[in-house]
Short mmCIF file of C-alpha atoms and ligand atoms in Angstrom, two decimals:
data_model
loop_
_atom_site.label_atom_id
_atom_site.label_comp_id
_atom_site.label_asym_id
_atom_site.label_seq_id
_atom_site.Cartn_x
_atom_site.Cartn_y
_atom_site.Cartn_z
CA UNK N 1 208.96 321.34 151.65
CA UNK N 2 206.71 322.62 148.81
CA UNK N 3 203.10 321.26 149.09
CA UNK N 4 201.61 319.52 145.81
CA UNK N 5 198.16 319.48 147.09
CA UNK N 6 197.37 321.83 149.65
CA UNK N 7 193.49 322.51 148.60
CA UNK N 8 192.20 319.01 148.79
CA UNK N 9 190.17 317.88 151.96
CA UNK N 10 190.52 314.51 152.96
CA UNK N 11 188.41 312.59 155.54
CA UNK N 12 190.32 309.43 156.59
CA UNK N 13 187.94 306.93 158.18
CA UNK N 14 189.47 304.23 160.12
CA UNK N 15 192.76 303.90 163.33
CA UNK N 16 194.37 300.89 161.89
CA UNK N 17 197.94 300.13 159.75
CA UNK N 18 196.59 300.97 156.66
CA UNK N 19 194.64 304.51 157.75
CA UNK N 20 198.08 305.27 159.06
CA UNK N 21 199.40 304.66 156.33
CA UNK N 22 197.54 306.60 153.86
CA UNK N 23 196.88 309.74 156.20
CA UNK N 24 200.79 309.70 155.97
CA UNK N 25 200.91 309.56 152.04
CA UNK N 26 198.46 311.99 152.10
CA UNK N 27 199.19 314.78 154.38
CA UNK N 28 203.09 314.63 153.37
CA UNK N 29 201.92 315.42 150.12
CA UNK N 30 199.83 318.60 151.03
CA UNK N 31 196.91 317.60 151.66
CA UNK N 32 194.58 318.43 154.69
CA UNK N 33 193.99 315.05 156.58
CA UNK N 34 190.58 314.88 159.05
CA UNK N 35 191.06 311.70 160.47
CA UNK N 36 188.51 309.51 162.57
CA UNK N 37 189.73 307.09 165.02
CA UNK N 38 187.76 305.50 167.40
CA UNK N 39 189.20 305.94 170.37
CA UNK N 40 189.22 309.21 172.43
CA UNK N 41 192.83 308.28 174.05
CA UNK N 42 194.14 307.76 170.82
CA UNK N 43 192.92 310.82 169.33
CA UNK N 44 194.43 312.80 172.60
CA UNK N 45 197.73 310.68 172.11
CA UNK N 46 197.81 311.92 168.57
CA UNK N 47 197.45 315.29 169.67
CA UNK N 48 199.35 315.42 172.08
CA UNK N 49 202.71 313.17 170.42
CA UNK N 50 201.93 313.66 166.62
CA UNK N 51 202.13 309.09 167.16
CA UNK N 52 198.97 307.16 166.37
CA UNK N 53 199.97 305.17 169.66
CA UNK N 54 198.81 301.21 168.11
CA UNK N 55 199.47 301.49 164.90
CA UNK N 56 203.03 302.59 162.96
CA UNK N 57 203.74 304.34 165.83
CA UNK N 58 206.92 305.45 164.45
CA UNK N 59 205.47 307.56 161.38
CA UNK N 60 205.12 311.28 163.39
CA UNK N 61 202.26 313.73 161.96
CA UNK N 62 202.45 317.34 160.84
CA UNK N 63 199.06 318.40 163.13
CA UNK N 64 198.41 321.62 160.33
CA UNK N 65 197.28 318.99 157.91
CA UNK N 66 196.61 316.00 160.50
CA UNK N 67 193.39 316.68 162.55
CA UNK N 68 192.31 313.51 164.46
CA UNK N 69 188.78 313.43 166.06
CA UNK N 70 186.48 310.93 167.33
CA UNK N 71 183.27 312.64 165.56
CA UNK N 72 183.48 310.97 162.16
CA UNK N 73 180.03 313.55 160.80
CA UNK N 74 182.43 316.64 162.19
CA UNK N 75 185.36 314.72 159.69
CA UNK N 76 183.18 313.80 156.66
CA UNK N 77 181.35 316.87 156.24
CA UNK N 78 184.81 319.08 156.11
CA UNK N 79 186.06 316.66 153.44
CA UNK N 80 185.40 316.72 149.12
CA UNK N 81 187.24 312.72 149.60
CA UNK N 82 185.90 310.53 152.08
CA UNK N 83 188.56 307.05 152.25
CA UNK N 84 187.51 304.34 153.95
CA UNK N 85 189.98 302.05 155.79
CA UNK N 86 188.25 299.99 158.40
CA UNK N 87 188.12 296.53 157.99
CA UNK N 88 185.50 295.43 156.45
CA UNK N 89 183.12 294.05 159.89
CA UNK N 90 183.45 297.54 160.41
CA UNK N 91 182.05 299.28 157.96
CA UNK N 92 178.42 298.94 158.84
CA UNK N 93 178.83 300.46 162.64
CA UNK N 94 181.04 303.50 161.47
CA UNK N 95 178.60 304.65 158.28
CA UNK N 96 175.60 304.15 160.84
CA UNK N 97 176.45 307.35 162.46
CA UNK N 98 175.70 309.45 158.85
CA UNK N 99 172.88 310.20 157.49
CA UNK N 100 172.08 309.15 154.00
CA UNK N 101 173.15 312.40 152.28
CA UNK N 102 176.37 312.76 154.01
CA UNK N 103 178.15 311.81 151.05
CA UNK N 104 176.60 314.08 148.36
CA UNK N 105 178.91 315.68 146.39
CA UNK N 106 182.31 313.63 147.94
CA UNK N 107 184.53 311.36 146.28
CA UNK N 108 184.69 307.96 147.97
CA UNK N 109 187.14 305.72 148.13
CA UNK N 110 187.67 302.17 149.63
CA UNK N 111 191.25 301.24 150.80
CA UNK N 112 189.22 297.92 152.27
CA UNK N 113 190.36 294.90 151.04
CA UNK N 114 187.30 292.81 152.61
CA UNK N 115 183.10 292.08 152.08
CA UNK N 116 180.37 293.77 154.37
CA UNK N 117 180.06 290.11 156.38
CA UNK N 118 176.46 288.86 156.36
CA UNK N 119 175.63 291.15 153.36
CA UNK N 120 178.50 289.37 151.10
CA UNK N 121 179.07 293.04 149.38
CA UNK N 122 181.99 294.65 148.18
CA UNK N 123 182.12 297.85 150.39
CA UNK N 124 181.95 299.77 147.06
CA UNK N 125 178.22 298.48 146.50
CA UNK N 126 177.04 299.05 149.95
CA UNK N 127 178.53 302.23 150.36
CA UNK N 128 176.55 303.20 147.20
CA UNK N 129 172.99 301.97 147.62
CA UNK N 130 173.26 303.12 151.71
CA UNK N 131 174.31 306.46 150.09
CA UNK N 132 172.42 306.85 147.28
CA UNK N 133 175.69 307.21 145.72
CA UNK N 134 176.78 306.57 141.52
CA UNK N 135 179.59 304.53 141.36
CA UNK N 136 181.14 306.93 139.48
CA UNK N 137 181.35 308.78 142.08
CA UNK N 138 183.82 306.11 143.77
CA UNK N 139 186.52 304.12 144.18
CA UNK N 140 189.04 301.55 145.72
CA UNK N 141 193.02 301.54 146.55
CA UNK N 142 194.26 298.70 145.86
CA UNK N 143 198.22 296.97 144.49
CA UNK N 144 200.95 295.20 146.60
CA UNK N 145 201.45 297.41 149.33
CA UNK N 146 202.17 296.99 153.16
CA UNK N 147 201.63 299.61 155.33
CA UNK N 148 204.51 298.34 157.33
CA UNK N 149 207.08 299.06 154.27
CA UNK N 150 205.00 302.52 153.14
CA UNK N 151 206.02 303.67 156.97
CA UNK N 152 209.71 302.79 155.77
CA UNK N 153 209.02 304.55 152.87
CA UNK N 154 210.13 301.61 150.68
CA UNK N 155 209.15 302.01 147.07
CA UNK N 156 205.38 301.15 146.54
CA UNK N 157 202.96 300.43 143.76
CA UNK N 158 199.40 301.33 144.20
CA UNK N 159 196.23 301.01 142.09
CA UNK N 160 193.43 303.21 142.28
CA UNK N 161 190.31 301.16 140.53
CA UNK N 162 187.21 303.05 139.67
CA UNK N 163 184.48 303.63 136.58
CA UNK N 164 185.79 307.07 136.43
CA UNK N 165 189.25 307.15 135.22
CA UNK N 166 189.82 311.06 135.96
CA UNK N 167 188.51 310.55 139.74
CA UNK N 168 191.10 307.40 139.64
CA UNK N 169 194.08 309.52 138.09
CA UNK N 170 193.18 312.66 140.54
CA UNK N 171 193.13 310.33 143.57
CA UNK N 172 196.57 308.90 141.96
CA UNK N 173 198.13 312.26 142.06
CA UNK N 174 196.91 312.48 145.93
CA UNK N 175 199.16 309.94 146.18
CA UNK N 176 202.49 309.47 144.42
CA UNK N 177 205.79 310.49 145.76
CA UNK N 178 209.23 309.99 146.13
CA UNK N 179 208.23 306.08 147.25
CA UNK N 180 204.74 305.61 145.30
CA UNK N 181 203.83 305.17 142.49
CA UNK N 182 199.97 305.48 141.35
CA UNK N 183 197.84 304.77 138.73
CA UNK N 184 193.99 304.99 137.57
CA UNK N 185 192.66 301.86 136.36
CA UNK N 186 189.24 301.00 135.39
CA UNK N 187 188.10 297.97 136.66
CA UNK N 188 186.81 298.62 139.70
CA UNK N 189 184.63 295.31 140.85
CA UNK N 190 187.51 293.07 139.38
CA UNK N 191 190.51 294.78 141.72
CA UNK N 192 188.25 295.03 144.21
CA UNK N 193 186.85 291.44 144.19
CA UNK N 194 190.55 290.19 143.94
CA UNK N 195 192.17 291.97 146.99
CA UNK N 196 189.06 290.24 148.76
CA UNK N 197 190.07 286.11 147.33
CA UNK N 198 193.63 287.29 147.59
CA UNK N 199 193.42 287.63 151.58
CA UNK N 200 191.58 283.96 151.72
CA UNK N 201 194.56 282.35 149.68
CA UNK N 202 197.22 284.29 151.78
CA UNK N 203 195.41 282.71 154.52
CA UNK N 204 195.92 279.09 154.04
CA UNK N 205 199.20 279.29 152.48
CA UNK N 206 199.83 280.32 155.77
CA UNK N 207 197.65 277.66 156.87
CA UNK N 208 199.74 275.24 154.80
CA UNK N 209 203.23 276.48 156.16
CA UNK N 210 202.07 275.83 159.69
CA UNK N 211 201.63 272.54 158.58
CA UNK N 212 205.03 272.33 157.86
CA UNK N 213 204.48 272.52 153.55
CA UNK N 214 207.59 274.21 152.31
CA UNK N 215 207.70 277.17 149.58
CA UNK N 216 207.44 274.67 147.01
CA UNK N 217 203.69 273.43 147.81
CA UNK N 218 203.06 277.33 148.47
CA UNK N 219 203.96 277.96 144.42
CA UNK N 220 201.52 275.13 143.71
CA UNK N 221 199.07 276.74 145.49
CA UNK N 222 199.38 280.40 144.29
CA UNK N 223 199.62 279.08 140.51
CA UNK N 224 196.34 277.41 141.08
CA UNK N 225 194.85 280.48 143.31
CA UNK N 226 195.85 282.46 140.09
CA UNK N 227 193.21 280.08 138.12
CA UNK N 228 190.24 280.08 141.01
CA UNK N 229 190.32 283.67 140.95
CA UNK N 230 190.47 283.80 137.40
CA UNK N 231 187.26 281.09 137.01
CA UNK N 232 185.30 283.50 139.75
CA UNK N 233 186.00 286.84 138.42
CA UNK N 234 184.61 285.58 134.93
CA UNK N 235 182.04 284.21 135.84
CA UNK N 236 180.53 287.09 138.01
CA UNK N 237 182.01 289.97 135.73
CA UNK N 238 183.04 288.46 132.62
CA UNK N 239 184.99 291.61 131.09
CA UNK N 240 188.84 291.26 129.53
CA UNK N 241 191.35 292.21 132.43
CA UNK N 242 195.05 291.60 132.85
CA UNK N 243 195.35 289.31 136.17
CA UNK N 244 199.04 289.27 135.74
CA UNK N 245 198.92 293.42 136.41
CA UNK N 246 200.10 294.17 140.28
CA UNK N 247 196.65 295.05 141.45
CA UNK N 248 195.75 291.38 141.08
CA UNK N 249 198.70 289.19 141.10
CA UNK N 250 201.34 291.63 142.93
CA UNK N 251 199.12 291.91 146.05
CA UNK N 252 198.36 288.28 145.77
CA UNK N 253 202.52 287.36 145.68
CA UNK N 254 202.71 290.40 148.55
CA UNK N 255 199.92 288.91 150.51
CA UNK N 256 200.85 285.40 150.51
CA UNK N 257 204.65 285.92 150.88
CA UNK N 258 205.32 288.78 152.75
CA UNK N 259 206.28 289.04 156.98
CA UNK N 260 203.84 291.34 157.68
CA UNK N 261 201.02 289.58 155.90
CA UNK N 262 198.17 289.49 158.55
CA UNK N 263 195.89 286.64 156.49
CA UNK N 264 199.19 284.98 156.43
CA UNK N 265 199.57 285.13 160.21
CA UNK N 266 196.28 284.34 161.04
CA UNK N 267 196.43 281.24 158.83
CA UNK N 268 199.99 280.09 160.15
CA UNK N 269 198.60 279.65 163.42
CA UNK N 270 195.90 278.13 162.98
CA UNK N 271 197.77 275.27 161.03
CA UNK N 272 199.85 275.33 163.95
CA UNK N 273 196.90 274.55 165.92
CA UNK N 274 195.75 277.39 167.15
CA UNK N 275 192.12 278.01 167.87
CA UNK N 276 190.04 280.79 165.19
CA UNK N 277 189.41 282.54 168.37
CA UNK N 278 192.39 282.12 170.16
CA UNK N 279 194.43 283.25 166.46
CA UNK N 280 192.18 286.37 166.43
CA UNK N 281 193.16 287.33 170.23
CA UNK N 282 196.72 287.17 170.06
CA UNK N 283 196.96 289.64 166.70
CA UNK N 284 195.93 293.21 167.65
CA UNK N 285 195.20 293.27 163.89
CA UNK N 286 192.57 292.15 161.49
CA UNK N 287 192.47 289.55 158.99
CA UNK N 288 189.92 290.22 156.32
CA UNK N 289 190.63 286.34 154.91
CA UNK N 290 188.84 285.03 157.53
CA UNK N 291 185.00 286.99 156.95
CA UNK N 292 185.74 286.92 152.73
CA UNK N 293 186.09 283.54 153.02
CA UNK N 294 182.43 282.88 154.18
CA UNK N 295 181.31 285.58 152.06
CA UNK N 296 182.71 284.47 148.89
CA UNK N 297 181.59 280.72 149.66
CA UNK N 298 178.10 281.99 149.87
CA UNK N 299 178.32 284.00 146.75
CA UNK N 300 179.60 280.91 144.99
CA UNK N 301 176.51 278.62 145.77
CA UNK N 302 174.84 280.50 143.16
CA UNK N 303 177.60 280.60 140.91
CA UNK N 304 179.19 277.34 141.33
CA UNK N 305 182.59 278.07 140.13
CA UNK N 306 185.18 275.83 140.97
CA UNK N 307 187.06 277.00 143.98
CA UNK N 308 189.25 274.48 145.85
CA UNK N 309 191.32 276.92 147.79
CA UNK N 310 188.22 278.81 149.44
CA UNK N 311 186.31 275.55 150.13
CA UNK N 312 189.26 274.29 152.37
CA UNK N 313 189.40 277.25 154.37
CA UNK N 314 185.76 277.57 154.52
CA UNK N 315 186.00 274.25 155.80
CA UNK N 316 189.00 274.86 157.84
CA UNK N 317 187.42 277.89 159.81
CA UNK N 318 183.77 277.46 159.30
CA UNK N 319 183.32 273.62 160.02
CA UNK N 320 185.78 273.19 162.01
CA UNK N 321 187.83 270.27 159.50
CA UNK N 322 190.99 269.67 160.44
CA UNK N 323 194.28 271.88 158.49
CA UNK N 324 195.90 268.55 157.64
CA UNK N 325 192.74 267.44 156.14
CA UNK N 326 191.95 269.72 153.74
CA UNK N 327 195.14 270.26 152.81
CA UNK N 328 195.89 266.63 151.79
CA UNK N 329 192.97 267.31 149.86
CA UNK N 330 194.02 270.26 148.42
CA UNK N 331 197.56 268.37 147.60
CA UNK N 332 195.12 265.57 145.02
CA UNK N 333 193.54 268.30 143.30
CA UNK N 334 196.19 270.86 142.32
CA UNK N 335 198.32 270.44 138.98
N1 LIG G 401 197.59 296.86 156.72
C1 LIG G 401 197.89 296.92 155.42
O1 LIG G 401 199.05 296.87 155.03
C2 LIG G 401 196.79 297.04 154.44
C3 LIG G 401 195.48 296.91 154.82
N2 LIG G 401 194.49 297.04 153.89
C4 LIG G 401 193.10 296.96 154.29
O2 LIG G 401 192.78 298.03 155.16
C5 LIG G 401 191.65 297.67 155.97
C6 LIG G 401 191.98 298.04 157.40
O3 LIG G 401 192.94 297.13 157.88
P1 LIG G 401 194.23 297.53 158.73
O4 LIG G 401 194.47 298.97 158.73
O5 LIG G 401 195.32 296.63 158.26
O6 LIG G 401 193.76 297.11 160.18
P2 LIG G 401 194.67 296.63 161.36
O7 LIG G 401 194.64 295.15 161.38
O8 LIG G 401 195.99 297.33 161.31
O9 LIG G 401 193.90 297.19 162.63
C7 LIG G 401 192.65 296.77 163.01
C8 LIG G 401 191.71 297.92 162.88
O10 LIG G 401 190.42 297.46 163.22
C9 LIG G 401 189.82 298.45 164.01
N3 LIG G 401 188.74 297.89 164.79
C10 LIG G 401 188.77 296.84 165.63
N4 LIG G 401 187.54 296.68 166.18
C11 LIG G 401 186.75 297.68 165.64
C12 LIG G 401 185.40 298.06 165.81
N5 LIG G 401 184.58 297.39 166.62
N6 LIG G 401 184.93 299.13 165.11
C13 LIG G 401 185.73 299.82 164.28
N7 LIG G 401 187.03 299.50 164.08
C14 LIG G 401 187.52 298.45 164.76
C15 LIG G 401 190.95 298.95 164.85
O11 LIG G 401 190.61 300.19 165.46
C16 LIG G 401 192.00 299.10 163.79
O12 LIG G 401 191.75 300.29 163.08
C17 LIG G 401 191.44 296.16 155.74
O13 LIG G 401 190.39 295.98 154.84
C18 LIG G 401 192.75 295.71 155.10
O14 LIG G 401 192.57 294.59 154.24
C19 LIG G 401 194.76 297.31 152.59
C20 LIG G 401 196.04 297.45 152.17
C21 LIG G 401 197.17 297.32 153.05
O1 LIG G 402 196.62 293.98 151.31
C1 LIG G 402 197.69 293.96 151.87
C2 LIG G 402 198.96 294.21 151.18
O2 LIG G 402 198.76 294.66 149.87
C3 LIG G 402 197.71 293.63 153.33
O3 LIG G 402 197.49 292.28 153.51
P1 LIG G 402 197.31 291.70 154.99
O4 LIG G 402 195.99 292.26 155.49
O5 LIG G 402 197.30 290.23 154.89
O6 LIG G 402 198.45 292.22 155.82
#
């Protein structure tokens, strides 16, 4: 196989689906991969199988371009594009190990689709004031895409959101292939800000179908999601954008329909009666729904936008109000 893009050096950061997923897209494309997980077994299982052993095990690595390793300063200085795909609680505890100029002169890209919890940032903003880093100098993946189905290599559509449109189309190129398809866009706090509200309505339409609502409540409820996000994202970056465009509504339809959504998941069970905690131990997987939801409730007090969706499952997972409840609300207030 001829290699489109054997120069670039990539630092993945982050063990989970959607690392996997990406260090696939990447190296199979040419480029060289230094990967960080954080887990020395898993590092030595990679080595030693070519099988990130939790996660899409069944995706097997070329180890020329793939080079796991547990020091993530040995993986980011090596790289000129540092991508970022640990969920978003995460974020804080991985950077902590850099110093503040580690990321001079790199690209950066988030493929999180969460807020820094307790900081209620986009991972965009913190990375760049804890890195002294332009924003130009970054960006986010974003568009309907499971990592489940990029492992299957089923046709994909990704996004890649930043103020620099020739960083977004070079990090596009990174990435197409016979099964994706990528393109630069510019609005990078709008995408970004979406794939956050788009995991907190995934969640309670799973929340809803727990409860037994059928797929034509959960049509209701994305129509009017579609609206809530729309009434946010104007009123904290009023700027013309296209929410009908797959980076906003295709990974909201993805997120909130698919089998392998985990915000789904998370929020089926617990309208099935599951516990938060008890929801969170039996996936081995993260749902960002459930931190963006507190984060983008506290964002709102200032703004005080309309937002029925994320005040049920604030109230659903922060308050403890029963899934019936709220969603007999919910059921008076949608048109
Ligand atoms: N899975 C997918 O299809 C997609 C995921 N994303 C985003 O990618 C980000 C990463 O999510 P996934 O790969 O899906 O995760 P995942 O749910 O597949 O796996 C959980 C990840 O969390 C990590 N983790 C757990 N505790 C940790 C800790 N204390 N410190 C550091 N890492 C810890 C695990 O090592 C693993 O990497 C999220 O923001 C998600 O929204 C974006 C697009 C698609
Ligand atoms: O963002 C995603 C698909 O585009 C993944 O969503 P989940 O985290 O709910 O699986």
């Amino acid at each position: 196989m001829s290699l489109a893009f054997p120069l670039e050096k990539i630092a993945m950061i982050g063990g989970g689906s959607w690392a996997t997923a990406l260090a696939k897209i990447l190296s199979e494309n040419g480029a060289r991969v230094g990967w960080w997980l954080r887990h020395k077994e898993d590092v030595q299982h990679l080595q030693r199988t070519r099988h990130n052993p939790r996660y899409l095990s069944s995706v097997q690595f070329d180890l020329t371009r793939v080079f796991p390793s547990t020091d993530v300063e040995d993986v980011v200085k090596e790289a000129d594009w540092v991508v970022l795909a640990v969920p978003a609680a995460f974020v804080k505890e991985t950077l902590d190990k850099l110093d503040r100029d580690a990321l001079k002169n790199k690209r950066v890209i988030s493929a999180i689709k969460g807020m820094i919890p307790g900081r209620n940032e986009l991972v965009t903003d913190y990375v760049s004031e804890r890195f002294r880093l332009s924003r130009e100098k970054m960006g986010c993946v974003a568009g309907p895409c499971h990592a489940e189905e990029v492992a299957l290599e089923k046709q994909s559509y990704l996004t890649i959101g930043s103020p620099d449109l020739a960083l977004a189309e070079d990090f596009s190129q990174l990435l197409r292939n016979r099964y994706v398809k990528a393109h630069a866009a510019a609005d990078l706090d709008g995408i970004e800000y979406c794939a956050v509200m788009k995991n907190i309505i995934a969640l309670t339409c799973g929340v809803a179908h727990g409860l037994g609502y059928g797929d034509n409540f959960q049509a209701v409820m994305v129509a009017n999601a579609v609206q809530e996000i729309r009434r946010f994202l104007y009123a904290l970056n009023p700027q013309p954008r296209d929410l009908s465009a797959s980076a906003y509504l295709g990974d909201l339809l993805v997120t909130a329909y698919s089998q392998f959504s985990r915000n789904r998941t998370f929020g089926n069970m617990v309208g099935r009666g599951y516990s938060v905690k008890s929801a969170q131990m039996e996936m081995n997987m993260v749902a960002e729904g459930y931190y963006a939801v507190k984060s983008i409730f506290e964002v709102n007090k200032d703004l005080r936008v309309n937002m029925p969706i994320t005040s049920a499952a604030y109230h659903i997972l922060y308050e403890k109000v029963a899934p019936a409840v709220e969603i007999e609300l919910l059921k008076e207030k949608f048109r």
